[in-house]
Amino acid sequence: MSNFNTFDTRQKPASQQKLAEKLIILNERAEGLLTRLHYSKQSCEESRTCPPCLTEKQFDNVIKNINRKFPKIDSARSALQGMNLTNSVKSDIRQNLQVHYHTFIDILELKEYVMELLTNISVSAMSFDIRINFSLTANFLDLLCKYIKIILLLGRHENVKAIIGMYNIIYDANSGDEDPSVLFHRMGTMLEAYGDQPLKKLVEDILPLSLRVGLALKSLHSLHVEKHLTVDQMRNQPIYNLTTQTGLSSDPVISLDPGCRLINLDKLNEWILFGYLVCPSQLNSGDLKAWKNALCDSYIITIYRDEVVNIHSLFIEVFEKFKGHRKLISMVNEAANIFQKDTPQIHAARRNHLRYVMQEMINIVSSSPGLIAPKMIVILDAMSTSAGEILWLVRNWATDWKKHRVKVTQEMFSDSNMSVFLYCLDTLSRLITEYHPIVKRYFLQYLKQSDCVELRNLIQNFPAPEEESLLLTSFIDKLGGINVDNIDKEEDFKPLRVDWQRFQAYTSVNSSELLLKNQENLANIMNIIEFHSRCVDNIDVLLREVTNLSNLCFYQKFIQDSFQRSLERCDTAVYSVVYACVCSHFINTCNDYCPEEHCFIGKKSIDLANHFLDVTAKEAQKYLSLYCNERLALHNKIYPAYGAELMYAAKVAKDREAKKERQLPPIPYPGDESKRTKLEESTMMDKHFARMVSHLQALNTYPSLIVWQHTFVPREYIIHHLDELFNKLIAEHIYKEGNQIRLPSVMSHYIDGLVNIFRQIECYITLDTSRIFNVVLLQHTQPEENCPGPSLASRYTAWYIDKLLEHLTAGDICYAPLRLCFVTKHQMAPNFNAELYTNIGELQALAKLLGPYGIKFMGDQLMARCENIIHTMLSIVTENKDILGQIRTGSHEYPTASVGKFLKDHERFSGMCIVVGALFNFRRLTVSALKAVVGKRAPYIQNCVLDFKKNLRADADSSIVDEMATAAGYNVDADPALCAAILKHCNSQNCEYLWTLFNTMIASVLPLQSFNPNSVFKTPIEGHENNLHCIATTVTMLSHAAFTNIVRAGVEQKDLKVLMKERMREFIESVAERMLKLQLEDDRELQKEIKHKDSLFIIIDRLVKESPYITYDMLEESFPFTILRNSFRVVYENKKKKQKNPENEI
């Protein structure tokens, strides 16, 4: 600011006064100081950001003395000196107040330079006409209004005197070239001059300029009439209709004053009202229609951002201070009555019309983007008018009307279609930006081939002074040098536009030889050139000026309320995400003169955008959840179980009809919900579906949004919520009433229904739902700690293992090799239907739900439970180690029937063998079910795994291959999960001997089961009633796993197959020997106690079938096959005898 020089206008020509340059610079400076002043005021009003010296109690006396006696602060200085503050405290106070103090000093300097410039303009007798010298007039009115706003806003700053006085007291050194006390006295003089009546002082300051201001305001009258239109006038004058006049042809819409067309009514009202506010004398002459219409239209007017003022009360205050304005006071009161009666309705109708107009524009330019450039002025005019309507609505909505004398309410300024309005504005802006290369090419050609030619023809033999002639020649040169063939070249027309503003300043003073007001054709063509050039190189700034909604940053309640209103209706919810897009405008409110607030505004922008997107996604999730519940209820009606209910209900209805009893309410059939008597009827599912679709389409509106250098992807918000919802719906459906887990087939049917519903989402939003299914369903195959909630794998694993252990231990269920499932004994209470949950179909459904990961997890948990039992069994074997060693070597002969007298806990050991064997069989069933599922989904991979397993080298480590084969659904000899579970029991030096004794223990106690009445062989299931046949599985799987671990650990150096054949031969021989002794037992009393000898012999056959290392030839060497065949004959003959009395059959 100190670089400005004062000029004697009587000595220097207009070209040397640099009036245009000063207007541009001072406007920018005034805007920056408004920002700094507003920031200072807001920060001092908040306790969090207010300087501590203004709020701490110890400074209360100093502050009161400053405010009471300002600008005399000697008493306050004495009071502060009496506090004996340390230098560090003083330094902190000075540092806290420095930003605010320098803001006020800069305002003082700005006031001086503005008054100096305005005086020069007045002395130069510069003429202003918005249609002729548009840029000059607009800059002049902008500077005047900003100066008035600064003074009004400064008067609202309650801490100005305290800050200036405190800083001056604390400051103990010189600052710059001037003594701080001198600056203080100058600032005090200015504050004293304006005091409590700033308007009176403003009127006195502007009085010498009133004629210049009056000329500028008078030129706005005709423009205001064109802008202040009712809806009927807009329809009769289709200024925003692209389909009238020239139709849809590419003929351009030409405006002689394009800059005037882009000024919205709100801006015009501001210029007129603030201009006449400080120049009331101009109201005594001329037409008052524009002023009165502006008053009727604006009761509240913006000072800056969210700072507003009652302009009516300001006019009354001015008119009361100056005589001869009584009639004008009555006109102000009349305007207030018109405002409260008609203005809200007029603006509401105008917004509805503009919304329709912009929707029509979007449809046209979307299908024909080549029309954007020819119709650019019409599109920008509609956008500018719409932005002005939005700002007018926001300002009035946020006003507390209870404090004003007009009878209006906040509801009168509510607009439920605001989201559509904002969307149309943003979409048009995006379309112009997207097709800017087309627009650029069009206007470059227009500038060179039309504007340049017309300007050249106009200025031929033009009588212009030297400097003006040079400027006109430079215009021709610039336009003639355009290369229309290379649109990628960056064109810079800013120097041309600045030169045009200089030309306006040179030719608008009375002393100029060439008066622009007499050269209307030149002004028109240059205004057109200025607009066309901005469409080439300054389109972003042009759009920002036309659609600047940055003030919404300071009306957070309005946009949140409007956002919530938009969510209430389907037709407006589609556009709800536009509020997040509006947050990108907030960056435009920042100013380089006040970097302190950038972080605050940026955080607010990001938080608001995140809030709007998150709430929209949550609403979509909510209605999707409701829709899923309704849709799944219909989906369940096509499940076979519901068909059984219908059949049963039909049978009951038929029986009741035969008995002539009252009929029960009928069960609805699938499809009944689609029957409608009227097209307008809609069910709750229809409503939820419509709401869901509207919110999904809203999130699909923008692929990405950039807010304050942060990129938001709206679709990612719904993906996160869909993940949560899908996982939540699955977790909630795992259990049914009574804490009973659902059948895997029912759960699979439910998930299939969910998948079908979620697939529909892809029709309304660009989204890959397969990713959601892959992520969530994969999580459900993992343990619970790897899933956000309860996982299917953890819940089904825990339930199956707990139920199997509980009922196997209690003897309620048994394994049926014939049916490949577990069955419940008929005589037991049917509290657990084992066959229903373990049949092939259910286990395949379980494998489909859990997948290889889940089945592996279930196997690991199952084997962990088995390991606990095996550890106990090994402890029993260790306890009977000596006796078992003698039995194995034959050094001591123990009778087969009475060996139990010598073995401790043999009955417990036998029960554990049975339970472990049953669990091993369940493990095999799950792996087989997995094989069927993998075979359908990935047959090629499954075949590759099988081929790899079959062709594995003999010397290769088979552990990895076994695990891979198990994951593909193949049962292997040494189960990887079992090997891992019992590994700690297979790495000691005597472990091989211990596991051999383990088999000896089984061989010794197995014959004793012939005395158990429950050891009967049931032919319908081809198994024993007490699961005795599962001992064969126990021996086979445990032997394979244990000796495989022993060989891999290097405890035994033999080949695994050789070792297995030796141990299994030893086991089968031991079992056969004891079975034969039991057969040849000649004790009659003992023979009577043996209940199911033949059923026991059949276990030998199962041992051969279970183990690949035992053959029938090997069995024939130690146990005659004749006995085995006779045992089968006996048990099947007993079956025929019991068919007449099947009560005890399973």
PDB file of N, CA and C in Angstrom, residues 748-749 752 781 843-851 855 929-930 933 937:
ATOM      1  N   SER A 748     -27.665 -71.472   3.658  1.00  0.00           N
ATOM      2  CA  SER A 748     -27.199 -71.285   2.284  1.00  0.00           C
ATOM      3  C   SER A 748     -28.292 -70.686   1.410  1.00  0.00           C
ATOM      4  N   HIS A 749     -29.524 -71.143   1.606  1.00  0.00           N
ATOM      5  CA  HIS A 749     -30.661 -70.585   0.866  1.00  0.00           C
ATOM      6  C   HIS A 749     -30.840 -69.106   1.208  1.00  0.00           C
ATOM      7  N   ASP A 752     -28.088 -67.113  -0.466  1.00  0.00           N
ATOM      8  CA  ASP A 752     -28.378 -66.995  -1.901  1.00  0.00           C
ATOM      9  C   ASP A 752     -29.401 -65.895  -2.158  1.00  0.00           C
ATOM     10  N   THR A 781     -15.434 -67.532   6.630  1.00  0.00           N
ATOM     11  CA  THR A 781     -14.752 -68.826   6.648  1.00  0.00           C
ATOM     12  C   THR A 781     -13.565 -68.812   7.606  1.00  0.00           C
ATOM     13  N   LEU A 843     -24.174 -81.418   4.971  1.00  0.00           N
ATOM     14  CA  LEU A 843     -22.722 -81.232   5.073  1.00  0.00           C
ATOM     15  C   LEU A 843     -22.164 -80.581   3.806  1.00  0.00           C
ATOM     16  N   GLN A 844     -22.751 -80.878   2.665  1.00  0.00           N
ATOM     17  CA  GLN A 844     -22.310 -80.190   1.448  1.00  0.00           C
ATOM     18  C   GLN A 844     -22.703 -78.715   1.496  1.00  0.00           C
ATOM     19  N   ALA A 845     -23.883 -78.432   2.052  1.00  0.00           N
ATOM     20  CA  ALA A 845     -24.272 -77.027   2.244  1.00  0.00           C
ATOM     21  C   ALA A 845     -23.330 -76.343   3.228  1.00  0.00           C
ATOM     22  N   LEU A 846     -22.920 -77.097   4.264  1.00  0.00           N
ATOM     23  CA  LEU A 846     -21.962 -76.548   5.229  1.00  0.00           C
ATOM     24  C   LEU A 846     -20.620 -76.268   4.553  1.00  0.00           C
ATOM     25  N   ALA A 847     -20.167 -77.205   3.720  1.00  0.00           N
ATOM     26  CA  ALA A 847     -18.902 -76.994   3.000  1.00  0.00           C
ATOM     27  C   ALA A 847     -19.008 -75.817   2.036  1.00  0.00           C
ATOM     28  N   LYS A 848     -20.181 -75.626   1.452  1.00  0.00           N
ATOM     29  CA  LYS A 848     -20.392 -74.483   0.561  1.00  0.00           C
ATOM     30  C   LYS A 848     -20.298 -73.179   1.339  1.00  0.00           C
ATOM     31  N   LEU A 849     -20.833 -73.159   2.573  1.00  0.00           N
ATOM     32  CA  LEU A 849     -20.787 -71.956   3.401  1.00  0.00           C
ATOM     33  C   LEU A 849     -19.375 -71.664   3.902  1.00  0.00           C
ATOM     34  N   LEU A 850     -18.714 -72.709   4.386  1.00  0.00           N
ATOM     35  CA  LEU A 850     -17.424 -72.491   5.055  1.00  0.00           C
ATOM     36  C   LEU A 850     -16.249 -72.503   4.084  1.00  0.00           C
ATOM     37  N   GLY A 851     -16.374 -73.281   2.994  1.00  0.00           N
ATOM     38  CA  GLY A 851     -15.274 -73.338   2.048  1.00  0.00           C
ATOM     39  C   GLY A 851     -14.074 -74.083   2.619  1.00  0.00           C
ATOM     40  N   ILE A 855     -13.612 -75.392   6.528  1.00  0.00           N
ATOM     41  CA  ILE A 855     -13.508 -76.822   6.828  1.00  0.00           C
ATOM     42  C   ILE A 855     -12.172 -77.125   7.497  1.00  0.00           C
ATOM     43  N   ALA A 929     -17.693 -83.980   1.822  1.00  0.00           N
ATOM     44  CA  ALA A 929     -18.647 -82.960   1.378  1.00  0.00           C
ATOM     45  C   ALA A 929     -17.917 -81.820   0.670  1.00  0.00           C
ATOM     46  N   LEU A 930     -16.751 -81.472   1.188  1.00  0.00           N
ATOM     47  CA  LEU A 930     -15.953 -80.426   0.550  1.00  0.00           C
ATOM     48  C   LEU A 930     -15.513 -80.856  -0.843  1.00  0.00           C
ATOM     49  N   VAL A 933     -18.274 -80.108  -3.270  1.00  0.00           N
ATOM     50  CA  VAL A 933     -18.438 -78.669  -3.509  1.00  0.00           C
ATOM     51  C   VAL A 933     -17.309 -78.143  -4.386  1.00  0.00           C
ATOM     52  N   ARG A 937     -17.208 -76.294  -8.197  1.00  0.00           N
ATOM     53  CA  ARG A 937     -16.738 -74.916  -8.351  1.00  0.00           C
ATOM     54  C   ARG A 937     -15.383 -74.820  -9.037  1.00  0.00           C
TER      55      ARG A 937
END
